Amino acid sequence: EIVLTQSPGTLSLSPGERATLSCRASQSVSSSYLAWYQQKPGQAPRLLIYGASSRATGIPDRFSGSGSGTDFTLTISRLEPEDFAVYYCQQYGSSPPVTFGPGTKVDIK
Amino acid sequence: EVQLVESGGGLVQPGRSLRLSCAASGFTFDDYAMHWVRQAPGKGLEWVSGISWNSGSIGYADSVKGRFTISRDNAKNSLYLQMNSLRAEDTALYYCAKGVRELLRPPFFDYWGQGTLVTVSS
């Protein structure tokens, strides 16, 4: 089973700043089968990115994904107030089972 | 508009059973695989099970294999999760999630319900 590690655990930033979130896999994720989700308190997760770099429908272009192999990044170019949330990466290359990372919380500095 | 509405959660004693349901609307249900993902209170996400469009392919997490059974009724646009031999560690919010194609793979999820809470406690 592929284990995902996300860093940092918490990222404290101000609106307008750039956020860089990391997701590292214990072994190579085939075909860059990696997704990112955003979850706000009391809400279900929302798909942001799939295939490591493809934005899901309706996702603003300030969200971008990159990476391959074992190292992946989610970048939010300029944080909007609604972007403060928890972000999870998920690999689906060797699945089932799929695995999720433990999450990175982006909070307001 | 895609809607996924879970039901059937509640408080149950260890060792007992519970059946979750997910009512889907706003898309052609039998064109897509469906999944259950859970989240323990204050914790991260864990994929539980998935089923292809025609029930021909099914997968389970090791943590629930042999205890949980996923099924679907395409005529009713509904997904189910039969949970037997429940344990305290099964306590979580259970989400119904839509796959992106008819097959079980690739299993990532473009729409999620709001979840139904299962609490296993004596």
XYZ file of N, CA, C and O in Angstrom, chain A residues 12-109:
392
model
N 0.286 28.670 7.939
C -0.369 29.911 8.365
C 0.041 31.040 7.420
O 1.221 31.416 7.376
N -0.928 31.546 6.692
C -0.664 32.557 5.678
C -1.746 33.629 5.704
O -2.811 33.435 6.301
N -1.466 34.717 5.018
C -2.427 35.817 4.916
C -3.095 35.796 3.550
O -2.498 35.297 2.573
N -4.318 36.317 3.461
C -4.951 36.437 2.137
C -4.034 37.177 1.177
O -3.352 38.143 1.553
N -3.998 36.684 -0.059
C -3.146 37.281 -1.075
C -1.790 36.607 -1.214
O -1.117 36.760 -2.240
N -1.398 35.846 -0.193
C -0.115 35.140 -0.257
C -0.230 33.855 -1.077
O -1.313 33.355 -1.355
N 0.909 33.319 -1.407
C 1.017 32.074 -2.172
C 1.158 30.909 -1.204
O 1.939 30.974 -0.252
N 0.420 29.835 -1.471
C 0.492 28.640 -0.635
C 1.071 27.492 -1.446
O 0.646 27.242 -2.585
N 2.032 26.802 -0.865
C 2.647 25.643 -1.515
C 2.543 24.451 -0.584
O 3.118 24.455 0.512
N 1.774 23.440 -1.002
C 1.518 22.257 -0.194
C 2.191 21.067 -0.862
O 2.111 20.886 -2.070
N 2.811 20.219 -0.024
C 3.560 19.082 -0.543
C 2.889 17.766 -0.187
O 2.303 17.613 0.889
N 2.979 16.814 -1.100
C 2.482 15.456 -0.895
C 3.555 14.506 -1.407
O 3.938 14.568 -2.586
N 4.052 13.650 -0.525
C 5.108 12.719 -0.902
C 4.617 11.289 -0.716
O 4.020 10.965 0.308
N 4.883 10.443 -1.711
C 4.434 9.054 -1.681
C 5.581 8.120 -1.317
O 6.738 8.386 -1.650
N 5.235 7.014 -0.663
C 6.253 6.049 -0.225
C 6.832 5.258 -1.395
O 7.901 4.659 -1.274
N 6.129 5.248 -2.518
C 6.627 4.665 -3.755
C 5.993 5.400 -4.914
O 5.023 6.133 -4.722
N 6.539 5.197 -6.081
C 6.089 5.968 -7.236
C 4.605 5.763 -7.516
O 4.104 4.638 -7.502
N 3.908 6.860 -7.781
C 2.495 6.829 -8.132
C 2.393 6.705 -9.649
O 2.786 7.613 -10.385
N 1.856 5.593 -10.098
C 1.832 5.324 -11.536
C 0.938 6.304 -12.275
O -0.132 6.684 -11.783
N 1.405 6.692 -13.451
C 0.642 7.558 -14.353
C 0.204 8.864 -13.714
O -0.793 9.462 -14.114
N 0.942 9.300 -12.687
C 0.588 10.535 -11.978
C -0.869 10.527 -11.544
O -1.575 11.532 -11.648
N -1.297 9.367 -11.061
C -2.680 9.241 -10.586
C -2.782 9.809 -9.170
O -2.892 9.072 -8.189
N -2.762 11.138 -9.109
C -2.843 11.806 -7.826
C -3.888 12.914 -7.888
O -3.942 13.665 -8.864
N -4.712 12.997 -6.854
C -5.762 14.005 -6.779
C -5.595 14.832 -5.510
O -4.963 14.394 -4.544
N -6.158 16.041 -5.560
C -6.187 16.925 -4.395
C -7.641 17.313 -4.113
O -8.410 17.575 -5.022
N -7.972 17.361 -2.826
C -9.307 17.752 -2.385
C -9.188 18.866 -1.336
O -8.223 18.909 -0.573
N -10.202 19.696 -1.315
C -10.327 20.744 -0.299
C -11.506 20.391 0.600
O -12.560 19.997 0.106
N -11.327 20.547 1.907
C -12.436 20.317 2.827
C -12.530 21.458 3.827
O -11.567 21.751 4.534
N -13.684 22.083 3.875
C -13.961 23.126 4.847
C -14.726 22.520 6.017
O -15.383 21.497 5.858
N -14.673 23.154 7.197
C -15.351 22.588 8.381
C -16.830 22.335 8.115
O -17.544 23.195 7.583
N -17.273 21.134 8.470
C -18.677 20.780 8.317
C -19.121 20.508 6.899
O -20.316 20.337 6.654
N -18.171 20.456 5.973
C -18.516 20.209 4.577
C -17.834 18.949 4.050
O -16.832 18.493 4.604
N -18.378 18.433 2.974
C -17.755 17.300 2.299
C -16.518 17.774 1.529
O -16.409 18.955 1.184
N -15.603 16.882 1.256
C -14.456 17.252 0.408
C -14.911 17.668 -0.991
O -15.964 17.226 -1.470
N -14.092 18.505 -1.622
C -14.358 18.943 -3.000
C -13.127 18.626 -3.832
O -11.997 18.974 -3.441
N -13.343 18.017 -4.986
C -12.229 17.696 -5.874
C -11.677 18.965 -6.502
O -12.412 19.745 -7.090
N -10.356 19.141 -6.377
C -9.684 20.295 -6.983
C -8.887 19.885 -8.222
O -8.987 20.510 -9.282
N -8.052 18.870 -8.063
C -7.065 18.478 -9.059
C -7.087 16.960 -9.206
O -7.217 16.237 -8.210
N -6.964 16.467 -10.440
C -6.783 15.044 -10.682
C -5.686 14.862 -11.713
O -5.307 15.826 -12.408
N -5.157 13.652 -11.816
C -4.055 13.424 -12.741
C -2.867 14.318 -12.460
O -2.133 14.689 -13.371
N -2.703 14.665 -11.206
C -1.610 15.504 -10.685
C -1.708 16.979 -11.074
O -1.268 17.850 -10.311
N -2.285 17.295 -12.242
C -2.231 18.680 -12.698
C -3.481 19.182 -13.412
O -3.513 20.340 -13.843
N -4.495 18.348 -13.551
C -5.715 18.766 -14.248
C -6.719 19.324 -13.245
O -7.062 18.664 -12.268
N -7.190 20.544 -13.521
C -8.187 21.127 -12.628
C -9.557 20.526 -12.873
O -9.966 20.319 -14.023
N -10.276 20.267 -11.784
C -11.640 19.765 -11.913
C -12.559 20.886 -12.393
O -12.199 22.067 -12.354
N -13.738 20.504 -12.815
C -14.712 21.458 -13.334
C -15.024 22.541 -12.309
O -15.314 22.245 -11.143
N -14.928 23.799 -12.741
C -15.319 24.919 -11.884
C -14.268 25.372 -10.897
O -14.518 26.303 -10.118
N -13.093 24.770 -10.925
C -12.031 25.154 -9.987
C -11.259 26.351 -10.546
O -10.786 26.306 -11.687
N -11.096 27.397 -9.752
C -10.403 28.603 -10.233
C -8.952 28.315 -10.608
O -8.307 27.430 -10.023
N -8.429 29.111 -11.539
C -7.078 28.825 -12.019
C -5.983 29.264 -11.051
O -4.796 29.072 -11.348
N -6.349 29.813 -9.906
C -5.321 30.070 -8.887
C -4.845 28.765 -8.236
O -3.816 28.750 -7.571
N -5.604 27.687 -8.433
C -5.205 26.365 -7.955
C -4.458 25.636 -9.077
O -4.965 25.524 -10.197
N -3.266 25.126 -8.763
C -2.539 24.348 -9.749
C -1.822 23.196 -9.067
O -1.411 23.296 -7.898
N -1.691 22.103 -9.799
C -1.009 20.934 -9.289
C 0.155 20.571 -10.184
O 0.116 20.800 -11.401
N 1.180 19.998 -9.576
C 2.350 19.587 -10.344
C 2.995 18.396 -9.663
O 2.640 18.028 -8.533
N 3.969 17.805 -10.358
C 4.730 16.712 -9.782
C 4.529 15.404 -10.509
O 3.663 15.257 -11.378
N 5.362 14.440 -10.139
C 5.296 13.101 -10.698
C 6.113 12.177 -9.818
O 6.865 12.646 -8.941
N 5.972 10.876 -10.063
C 6.741 9.918 -9.276
C 6.298 9.873 -7.831
O 5.215 9.376 -7.528
N 7.111 10.413 -6.950
C 6.796 10.389 -5.519
C 6.557 11.771 -4.921
O 6.183 11.869 -3.748
N 6.775 12.828 -5.688
C 6.667 14.182 -5.144
C 5.675 15.038 -5.930
O 5.829 15.221 -7.143
N 4.687 15.538 -5.204
C 3.609 16.310 -5.812
C 3.382 17.591 -5.010
O 3.632 17.628 -3.800
N 2.882 18.610 -5.709
C 2.666 19.914 -5.091
C 1.330 20.497 -5.518
O 0.965 20.410 -6.694
N 0.631 21.074 -4.558
C -0.542 21.892 -4.836
C -0.154 23.338 -4.523
O 0.324 23.630 -3.429
N -0.371 24.208 -5.483
C -0.060 25.625 -5.301
C -1.337 26.445 -5.422
O -2.118 26.242 -6.355
N -1.519 27.338 -4.470
C -2.603 28.329 -4.570
C -1.912 29.663 -4.752
O -1.203 30.137 -3.860
N -2.079 30.263 -5.909
C -1.229 31.400 -6.285
C -1.456 32.622 -5.389
O -0.505 33.291 -4.978
N -2.718 32.935 -5.127
C -3.060 34.048 -4.245
C -4.253 33.614 -3.410
O -5.340 33.415 -3.941
N -4.036 33.485 -2.111
C -5.080 32.974 -1.245
C -6.260 33.928 -1.135
O -6.089 35.123 -0.857
N -7.439 33.376 -1.377
C -8.682 34.108 -1.143
C -9.236 33.675 0.217
O -8.891 32.584 0.706
N -10.086 34.478 0.836
C -10.620 34.113 2.169
C -11.273 32.740 2.193
O -11.189 32.031 3.208
N -11.893 32.340 1.088
C -12.587 31.050 1.047
C -11.641 29.863 0.866
O -12.077 28.708 0.877
N -10.351 30.120 0.706
C -9.387 29.033 0.485
C -8.831 28.462 1.785
O -8.115 27.455 1.753
N -9.161 29.078 2.907
C -8.635 28.574 4.177
C -9.440 27.332 4.556
O -10.647 27.388 4.783
N -8.730 26.200 4.572
C -9.380 24.899 4.650
C -8.305 23.833 4.862
O -7.121 24.142 4.983
N -8.741 22.571 4.891
C -7.814 21.444 4.922
C -7.731 20.850 3.527
O -8.753 20.711 2.832
N -6.527 20.500 3.110
C -6.293 19.949 1.780
C -5.707 18.542 1.903
O -4.751 18.323 2.642
N -6.318 17.621 1.171
C -5.878 16.225 1.170
C -5.404 15.824 -0.214
O -6.038 16.166 -1.213
N -4.303 15.079 -0.259
C -3.932 14.430 -1.507
C -4.404 12.976 -1.444
O -4.615 12.422 -0.361
N -4.586 12.385 -2.609
C -5.067 11.015 -2.730
C -4.382 10.360 -3.924
O -4.349 10.941 -5.008
N -3.835 9.186 -3.730
C -3.276 8.460 -4.868
C -4.262 7.376 -5.288
O -4.922 6.748 -4.452
N -4.363 7.170 -6.573
C -5.249 6.123 -7.083
C -4.555 5.315 -8.168
O -5.186 4.683 -8.997
N -3.233 5.345 -8.161
C -2.471 4.620 -9.159
C -2.420 3.130 -8.894
O -2.543 2.330 -9.815
N -2.214 2.766 -7.661
C -2.220 1.347 -7.302
C -3.438 1.141 -6.423
O -3.421 1.329 -5.219
N -4.532 0.806 -7.059
C -5.787 0.759 -6.326
C -6.733 -0.234 -6.970
O -6.599 -0.529 -8.148
N -7.807 -0.675 -6.291
C -7.973 -0.362 -4.857
C -6.961 -1.102 -4.000
O -6.410 -2.080 -4.455
N -6.650 -0.663 -2.771
C -7.324 0.477 -2.172
C -6.671 1.787 -2.568
O -5.491 1.812 -2.870
N -7.439 2.856 -2.566
C -6.852 4.166 -2.718
C -6.382 4.606 -1.349
O -6.840 4.090 -0.327
N -5.465 5.553 -1.300
C -5.000 6.076 -0.023
C -4.985 7.593 -0.061
O -4.738 8.196 -1.117
N -5.254 8.180 1.085
C -5.236 9.619 1.257
C -4.068 10.009 2.161
O -3.649 9.234 3.030
N -3.592 11.222 1.974
C -2.645 11.790 2.907
C -3.368 12.282 4.153
O -4.606 12.353 4.166
N -2.622 12.646 5.187
C -3.231 13.085 6.453
C -3.778 14.505 6.421
O -4.473 14.909 7.352
N -3.461 15.247 5.372
C -4.012 16.594 5.233
C -3.056 17.698 5.647
O -2.184 17.504 6.499
N -3.221 18.853 5.022
C -2.544 20.092 5.398
C -3.621 21.134 5.654
O -4.482 21.364 4.804
N -3.557 21.734 6.834
C -4.505 22.796 7.155
C -3.885 24.142 6.787
O -2.769 24.459 7.212
N -4.620 24.904 5.998
C -4.194 26.257 5.649
C -5.050 27.205 6.471
O -6.281 27.266 6.278
N -4.419 27.898 7.406
C -5.214 28.808 8.227
C -4.697 30.239 8.121
O -3.614 30.504 7.580
N -5.525 31.128 8.633
C -5.240 32.560 8.493
C -4.211 32.992 9.532
O -4.367 32.745 10.737
N -3.163 33.642 9.038
C -2.108 34.123 9.926
C -2.570 35.363 10.683
O -3.196 36.253 10.069
